[in-house]
Tab-separated table of C-alpha atoms and ligand atoms in Angstrom:
chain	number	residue	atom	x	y	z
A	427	UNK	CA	0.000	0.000	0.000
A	428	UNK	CA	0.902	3.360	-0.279
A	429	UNK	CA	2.578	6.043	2.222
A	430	UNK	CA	-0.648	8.680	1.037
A	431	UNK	CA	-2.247	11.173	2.923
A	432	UNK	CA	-6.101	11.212	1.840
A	433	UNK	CA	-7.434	13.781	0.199
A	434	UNK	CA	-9.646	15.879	3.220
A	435	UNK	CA	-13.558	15.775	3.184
A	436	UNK	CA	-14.794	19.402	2.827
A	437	UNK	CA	-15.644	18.756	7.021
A	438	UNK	CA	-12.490	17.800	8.026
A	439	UNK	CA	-10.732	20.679	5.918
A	440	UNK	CA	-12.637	23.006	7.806
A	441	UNK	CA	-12.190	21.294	11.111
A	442	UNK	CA	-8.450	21.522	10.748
A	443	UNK	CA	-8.224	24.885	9.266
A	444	UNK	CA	-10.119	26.170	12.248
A	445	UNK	CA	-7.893	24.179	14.565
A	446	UNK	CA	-4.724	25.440	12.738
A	447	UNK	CA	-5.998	29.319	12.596
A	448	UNK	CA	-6.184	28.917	16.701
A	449	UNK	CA	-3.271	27.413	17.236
A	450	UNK	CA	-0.880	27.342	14.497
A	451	UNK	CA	1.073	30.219	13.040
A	452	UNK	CA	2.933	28.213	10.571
A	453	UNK	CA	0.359	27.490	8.200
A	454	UNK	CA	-0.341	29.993	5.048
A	455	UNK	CA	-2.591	32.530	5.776
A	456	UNK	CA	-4.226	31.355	2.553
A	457	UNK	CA	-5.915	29.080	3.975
A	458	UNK	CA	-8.807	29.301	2.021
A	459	UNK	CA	-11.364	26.352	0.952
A	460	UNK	CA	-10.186	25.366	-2.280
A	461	UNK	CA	-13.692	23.398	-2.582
A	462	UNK	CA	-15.540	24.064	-5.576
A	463	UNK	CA	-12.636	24.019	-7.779
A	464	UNK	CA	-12.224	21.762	-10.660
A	465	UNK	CA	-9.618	19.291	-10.745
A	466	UNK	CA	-7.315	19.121	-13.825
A	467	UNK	CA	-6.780	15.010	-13.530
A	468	UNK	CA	-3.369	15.353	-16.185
A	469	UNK	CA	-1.558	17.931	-14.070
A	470	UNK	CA	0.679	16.992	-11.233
A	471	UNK	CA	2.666	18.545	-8.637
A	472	UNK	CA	6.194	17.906	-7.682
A	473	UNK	CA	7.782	18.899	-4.783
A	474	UNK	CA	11.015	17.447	-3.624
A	475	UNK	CA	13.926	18.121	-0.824
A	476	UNK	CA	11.398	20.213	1.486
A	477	UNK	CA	14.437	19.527	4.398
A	478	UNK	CA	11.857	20.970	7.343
A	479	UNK	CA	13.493	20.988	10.673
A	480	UNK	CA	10.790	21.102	14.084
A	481	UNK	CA	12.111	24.628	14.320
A	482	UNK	CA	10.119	26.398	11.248
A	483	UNK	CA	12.183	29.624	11.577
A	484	UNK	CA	15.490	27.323	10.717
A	485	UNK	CA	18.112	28.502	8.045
A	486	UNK	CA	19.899	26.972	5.776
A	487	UNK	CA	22.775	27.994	3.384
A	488	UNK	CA	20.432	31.163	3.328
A	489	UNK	CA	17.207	29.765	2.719
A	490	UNK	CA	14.839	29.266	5.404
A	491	UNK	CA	12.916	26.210	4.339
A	492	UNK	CA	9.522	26.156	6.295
A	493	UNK	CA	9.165	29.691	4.623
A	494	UNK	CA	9.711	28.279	1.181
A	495	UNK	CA	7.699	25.311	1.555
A	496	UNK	CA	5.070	27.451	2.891
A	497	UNK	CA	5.570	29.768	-0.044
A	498	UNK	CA	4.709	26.988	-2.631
A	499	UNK	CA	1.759	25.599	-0.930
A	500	UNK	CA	0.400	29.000	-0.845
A	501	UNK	CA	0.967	29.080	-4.979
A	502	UNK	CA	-0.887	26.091	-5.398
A	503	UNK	CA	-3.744	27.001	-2.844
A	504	UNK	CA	-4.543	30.012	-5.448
A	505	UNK	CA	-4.605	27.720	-8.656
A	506	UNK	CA	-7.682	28.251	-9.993
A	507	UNK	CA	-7.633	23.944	-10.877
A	508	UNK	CA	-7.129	21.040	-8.406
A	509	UNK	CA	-4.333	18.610	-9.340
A	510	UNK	CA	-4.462	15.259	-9.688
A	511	UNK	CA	-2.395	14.662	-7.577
A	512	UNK	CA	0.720	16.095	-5.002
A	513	UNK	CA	3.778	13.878	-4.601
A	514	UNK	CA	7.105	15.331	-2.551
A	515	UNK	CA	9.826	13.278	-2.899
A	516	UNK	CA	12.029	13.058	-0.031
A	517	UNK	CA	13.754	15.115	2.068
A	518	UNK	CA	10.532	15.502	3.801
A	519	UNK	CA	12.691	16.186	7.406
A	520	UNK	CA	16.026	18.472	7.309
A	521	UNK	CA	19.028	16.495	8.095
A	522	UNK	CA	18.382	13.396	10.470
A	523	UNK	CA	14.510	12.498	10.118
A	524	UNK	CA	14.044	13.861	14.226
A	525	UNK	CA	10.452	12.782	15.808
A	526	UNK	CA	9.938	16.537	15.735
A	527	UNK	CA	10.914	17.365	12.556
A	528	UNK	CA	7.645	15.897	10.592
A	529	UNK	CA	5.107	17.482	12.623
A	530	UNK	CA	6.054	20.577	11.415
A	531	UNK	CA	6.180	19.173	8.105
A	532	UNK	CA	2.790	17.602	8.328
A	533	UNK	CA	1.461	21.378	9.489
A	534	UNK	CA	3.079	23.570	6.658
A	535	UNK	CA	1.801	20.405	4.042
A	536	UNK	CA	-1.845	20.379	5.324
A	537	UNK	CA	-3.672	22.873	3.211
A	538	UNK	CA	-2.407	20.913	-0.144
A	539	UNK	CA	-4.460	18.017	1.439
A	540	UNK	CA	-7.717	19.856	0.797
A	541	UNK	CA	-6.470	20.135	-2.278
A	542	UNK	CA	-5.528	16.226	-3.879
A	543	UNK	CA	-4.005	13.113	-2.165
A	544	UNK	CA	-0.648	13.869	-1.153
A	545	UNK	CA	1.974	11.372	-1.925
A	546	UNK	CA	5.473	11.137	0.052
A	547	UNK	CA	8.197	9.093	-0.062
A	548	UNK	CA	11.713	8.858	2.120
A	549	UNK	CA	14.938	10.353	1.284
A	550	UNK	CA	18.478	10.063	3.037
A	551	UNK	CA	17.837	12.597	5.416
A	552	UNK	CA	14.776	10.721	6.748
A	553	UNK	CA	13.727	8.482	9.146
A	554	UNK	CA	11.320	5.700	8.804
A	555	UNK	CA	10.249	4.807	11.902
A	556	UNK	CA	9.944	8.738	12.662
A	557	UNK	CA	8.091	9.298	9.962
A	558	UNK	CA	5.470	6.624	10.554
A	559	UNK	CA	5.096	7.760	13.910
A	560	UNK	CA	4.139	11.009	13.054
A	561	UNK	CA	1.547	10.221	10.815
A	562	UNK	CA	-0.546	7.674	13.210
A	563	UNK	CA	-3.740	8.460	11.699
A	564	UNK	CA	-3.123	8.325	8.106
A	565	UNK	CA	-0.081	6.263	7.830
A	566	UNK	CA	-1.084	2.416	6.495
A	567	UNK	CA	1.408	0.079	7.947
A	568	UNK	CA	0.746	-2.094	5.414
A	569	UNK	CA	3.644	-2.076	3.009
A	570	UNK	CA	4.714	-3.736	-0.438
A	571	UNK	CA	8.245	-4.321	0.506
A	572	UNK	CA	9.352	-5.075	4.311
A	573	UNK	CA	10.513	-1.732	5.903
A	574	UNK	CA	9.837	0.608	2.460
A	575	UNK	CA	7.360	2.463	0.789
A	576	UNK	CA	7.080	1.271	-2.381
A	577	UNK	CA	3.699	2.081	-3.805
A	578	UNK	CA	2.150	2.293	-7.495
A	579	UNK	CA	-1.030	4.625	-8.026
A	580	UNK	CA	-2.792	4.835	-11.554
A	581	UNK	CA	-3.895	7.869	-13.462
A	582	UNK	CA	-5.849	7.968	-16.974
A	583	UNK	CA	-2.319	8.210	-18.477
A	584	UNK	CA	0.123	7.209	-16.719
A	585	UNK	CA	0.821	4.499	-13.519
A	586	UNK	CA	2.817	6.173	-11.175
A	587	UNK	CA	5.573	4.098	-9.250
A	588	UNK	CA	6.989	5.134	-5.785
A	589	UNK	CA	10.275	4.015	-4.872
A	590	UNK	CA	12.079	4.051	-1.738
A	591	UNK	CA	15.455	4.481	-1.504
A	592	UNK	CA	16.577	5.511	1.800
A	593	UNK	CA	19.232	3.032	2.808
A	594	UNK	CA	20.632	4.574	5.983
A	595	UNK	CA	19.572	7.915	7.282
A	596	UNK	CA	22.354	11.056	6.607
A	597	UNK	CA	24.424	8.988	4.566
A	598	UNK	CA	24.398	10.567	0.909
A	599	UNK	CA	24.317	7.561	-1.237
A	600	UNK	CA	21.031	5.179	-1.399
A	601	UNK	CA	19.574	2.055	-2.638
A	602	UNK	CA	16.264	-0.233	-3.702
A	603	UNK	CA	17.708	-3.562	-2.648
A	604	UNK	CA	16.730	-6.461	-4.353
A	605	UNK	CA	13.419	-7.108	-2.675
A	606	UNK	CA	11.896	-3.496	-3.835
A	607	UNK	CA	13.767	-4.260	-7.664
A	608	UNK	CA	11.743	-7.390	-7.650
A	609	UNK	CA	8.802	-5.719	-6.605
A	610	UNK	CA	9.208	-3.023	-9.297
A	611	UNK	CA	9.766	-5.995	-11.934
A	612	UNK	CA	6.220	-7.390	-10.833
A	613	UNK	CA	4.220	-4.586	-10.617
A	614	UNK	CA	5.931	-2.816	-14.134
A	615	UNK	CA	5.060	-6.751	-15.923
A	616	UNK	CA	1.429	-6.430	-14.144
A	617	UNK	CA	0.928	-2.741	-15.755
A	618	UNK	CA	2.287	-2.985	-19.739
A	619	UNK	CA	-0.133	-0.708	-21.356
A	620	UNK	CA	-0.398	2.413	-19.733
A	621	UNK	CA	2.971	4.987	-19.354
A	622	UNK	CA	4.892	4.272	-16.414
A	623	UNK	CA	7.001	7.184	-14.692
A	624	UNK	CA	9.125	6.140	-11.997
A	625	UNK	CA	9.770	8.371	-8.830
A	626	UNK	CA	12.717	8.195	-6.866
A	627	UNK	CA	14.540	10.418	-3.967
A	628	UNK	CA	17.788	9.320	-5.612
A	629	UNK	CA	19.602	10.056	-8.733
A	630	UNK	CA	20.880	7.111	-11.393
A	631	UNK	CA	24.478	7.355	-10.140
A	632	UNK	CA	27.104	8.464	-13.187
A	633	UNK	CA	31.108	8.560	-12.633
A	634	UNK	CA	31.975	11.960	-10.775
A	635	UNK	CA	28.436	12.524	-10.172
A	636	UNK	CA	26.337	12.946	-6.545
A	637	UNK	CA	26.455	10.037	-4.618
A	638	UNK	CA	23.065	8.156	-5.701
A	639	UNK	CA	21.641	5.377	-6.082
A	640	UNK	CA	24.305	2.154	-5.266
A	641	UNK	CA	21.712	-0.686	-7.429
A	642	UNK	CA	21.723	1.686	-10.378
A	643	UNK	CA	22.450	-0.746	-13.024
A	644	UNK	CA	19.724	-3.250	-11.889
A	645	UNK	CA	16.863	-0.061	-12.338
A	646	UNK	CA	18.154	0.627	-15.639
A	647	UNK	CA	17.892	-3.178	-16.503
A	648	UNK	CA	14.067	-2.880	-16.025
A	649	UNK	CA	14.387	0.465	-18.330
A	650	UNK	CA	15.271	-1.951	-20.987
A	651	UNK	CA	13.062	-4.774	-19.988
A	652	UNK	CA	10.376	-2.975	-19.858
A	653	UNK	CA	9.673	-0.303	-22.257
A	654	UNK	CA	6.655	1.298	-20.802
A	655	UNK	CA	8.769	2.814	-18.538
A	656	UNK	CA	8.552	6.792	-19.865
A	657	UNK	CA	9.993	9.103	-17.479
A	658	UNK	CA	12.668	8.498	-14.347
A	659	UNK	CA	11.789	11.629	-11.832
A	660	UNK	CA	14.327	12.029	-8.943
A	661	UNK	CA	15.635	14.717	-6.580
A	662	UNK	CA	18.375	14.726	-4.067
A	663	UNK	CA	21.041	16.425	-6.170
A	664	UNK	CA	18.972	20.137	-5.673
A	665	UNK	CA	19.978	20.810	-8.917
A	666	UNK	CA	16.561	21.134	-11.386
A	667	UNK	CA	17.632	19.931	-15.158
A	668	UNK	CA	16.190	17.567	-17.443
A	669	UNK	CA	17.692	15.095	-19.564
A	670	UNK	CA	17.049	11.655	-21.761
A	671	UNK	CA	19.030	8.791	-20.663
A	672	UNK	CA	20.391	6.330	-23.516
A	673	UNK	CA	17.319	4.300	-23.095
A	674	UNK	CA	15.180	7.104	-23.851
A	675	UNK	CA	14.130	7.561	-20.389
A	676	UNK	CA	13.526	11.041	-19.443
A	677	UNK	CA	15.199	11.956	-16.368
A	678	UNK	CA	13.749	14.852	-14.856
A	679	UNK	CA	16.108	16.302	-11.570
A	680	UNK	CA	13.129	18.166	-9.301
A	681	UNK	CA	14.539	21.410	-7.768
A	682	UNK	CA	14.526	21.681	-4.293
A	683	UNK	CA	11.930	23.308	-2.336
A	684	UNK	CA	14.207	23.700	1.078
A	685	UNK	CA	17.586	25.050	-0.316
A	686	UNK	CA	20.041	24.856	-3.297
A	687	UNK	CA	23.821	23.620	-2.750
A	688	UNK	CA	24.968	26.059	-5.514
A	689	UNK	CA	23.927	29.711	-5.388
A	690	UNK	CA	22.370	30.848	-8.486
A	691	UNK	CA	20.361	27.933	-9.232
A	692	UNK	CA	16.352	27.203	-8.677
A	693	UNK	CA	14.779	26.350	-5.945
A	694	UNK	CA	10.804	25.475	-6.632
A	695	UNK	CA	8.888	23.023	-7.848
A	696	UNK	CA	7.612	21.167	-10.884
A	697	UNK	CA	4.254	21.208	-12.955
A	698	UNK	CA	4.043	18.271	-14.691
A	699	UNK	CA	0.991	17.608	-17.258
A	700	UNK	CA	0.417	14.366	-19.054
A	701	UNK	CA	-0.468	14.157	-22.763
A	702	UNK	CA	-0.877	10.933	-23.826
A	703	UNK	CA	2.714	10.701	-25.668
A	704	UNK	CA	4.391	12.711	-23.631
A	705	UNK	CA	4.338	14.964	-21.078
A	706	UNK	CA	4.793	18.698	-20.491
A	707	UNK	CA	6.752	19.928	-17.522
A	708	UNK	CA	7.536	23.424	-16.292
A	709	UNK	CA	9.782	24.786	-13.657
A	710	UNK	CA	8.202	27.027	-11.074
A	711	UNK	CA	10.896	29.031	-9.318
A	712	UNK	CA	10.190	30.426	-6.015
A	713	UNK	CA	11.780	33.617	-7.484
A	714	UNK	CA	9.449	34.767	-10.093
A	715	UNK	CA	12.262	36.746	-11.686
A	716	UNK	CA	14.716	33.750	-11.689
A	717	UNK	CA	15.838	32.962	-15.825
A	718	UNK	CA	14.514	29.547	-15.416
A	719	UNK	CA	11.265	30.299	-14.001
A	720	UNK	CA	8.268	29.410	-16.086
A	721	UNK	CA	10.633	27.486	-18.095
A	722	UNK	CA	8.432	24.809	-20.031
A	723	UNK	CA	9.533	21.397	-21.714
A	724	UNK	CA	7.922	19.098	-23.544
A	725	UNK	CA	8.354	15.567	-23.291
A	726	UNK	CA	7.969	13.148	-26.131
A	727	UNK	CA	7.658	9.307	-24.252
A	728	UNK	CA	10.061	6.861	-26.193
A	729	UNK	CA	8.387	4.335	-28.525
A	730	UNK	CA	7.239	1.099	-27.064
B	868	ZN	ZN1	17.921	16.865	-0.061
């Protein structure tokens, strides 16, 4: 099963955004119903490397994170569409995946719930067992693969596969391990006619590149073997680009939401709407005036 919190109920959006306006002052002030909107069931939203420490006033190499994340929930409370759907891919917690760390998270995330299901999955600077606790009521501890949060969701073009690969929490590198890779292999050989994008914390590890992921050469295997496979969509690097791999696989690097390593580059998030060959993804900068904001590609998938 999948590591998703529910989309709200109209009542318990409204019983938590009273609760929050008398006692919390980290959520948005936008906290405004977003009921009544439409939902655009193509259009995604991509958030990665949120890095929220239990202290929302924290910096970080200049960026103070719980103000950024904030920032982009606020941008997608005053879309005038729903998404489909909200993944944010690792990095949920800021360095070590503390007990208090996802609390705060869970607050500044809350008013996208209103909004679609939220999906999350673990990066290296999380902590499982943390981040199930925190989440008592909507966590499932049901999971595909022992101790990780693999999970597949479908939409009308696409399935949508969740990987985990946190290995060991602050330790740069990661992995799938061969019970998740197997699990992949099923689930892609159950699903061969619809688009599959693949959603990862950690990059496909290249020579002189960020520590990623360690099984790299087994997930491009199932690139090969199975040719649905459109789109590999990872973070962890903070560095937003986009680029095919020699299978055809689109790699798409999310920007950060909490910080950048490397001054000058994006931090944001990702639109990402499906055609049914392709897909069309644009950068949204939290600096409006940043060269790469509003930057849109467009995605042709590789032939079957
Ligand atoms: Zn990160």
């Amino acid at each position: 099963m999948p590591f998703t919190l529910p989309k709200l109920s109209r009542r318990d959006f409204l019983k938590r955004a009273a609760l929050a306006g008398a006692t919390l002052t980290l959520v948005p002030p936008s906290y405004a119903s977003p009921f009544g909107k439409s939902r655009d069931k193509h259009t995604f939203v991509l958030y990665s490397d949120t890095h929220i420490a239990a202290d929302a006033s924290a910096k970080f190499l200049n960026a103070r994170m719980a103000d950024n994340l904030a920032a982009v929930v606020r941008e997608l409370s005053a879309w005038p569409v729903c998404p489909a759907a909200v993944i944010v891919n690792g990095d949920l917690a800021f360095k070590s995946g503390l007990p208090e760390d996802y609390p705060t998270f869970g607050k500044l995330i809350e008013p996208v719930r209103a909004l679609a299901p939220v999906h999350l999955s673990l990066g290296n600077h999380d902590e499982r067992e943390n981040f199930w606790q925190a989440f008592p009521f909507d966590a499932t501890r049901l999971k595909s693969v022992p101790q990780r949060q693999s999970s597949v969701f479908a939409s009308d073009r696409a399935n949508w596969f969740l990987l985990d690969s946190l290995e060991l929490t602050d330790h740069t590198p990661g992995d799938l391990g061969a019970a998740e890779l197997d699990w992949l292999h099923r689930e892609l050989a159950a699903r061969p006619d619809l688009p599959a994008i693949i959603v990862c914390h950690h990059n496909l590890q290249v020579p002189g590149g960020t520590p990623g992921l360690k099984d790299t050469a087994a997930l491009e295997d199932l690139f090969v073997r199975h040719r649905q496979v459109k789109a590999f969509i990872f973070g962890h690097t903070h560095d937003w680009r986009v680029s095919t791999h020699v299978s055809g696989v689109h790699l798409i690097n999310l920007p950060p939401t909490g910080y950048v390593f490397q001054a000058g580059r994006p931090s944001g998030w990702v639109r990402c709407t499906l055609a049914r060959d392709g897909a069309e993804i644009e950068l949204r900068s939290l600096d409006p005036k940043h060269p790469e904001h509003a930057q849109v590609k467009k995605l042709s998938w590789r032939t079957a």
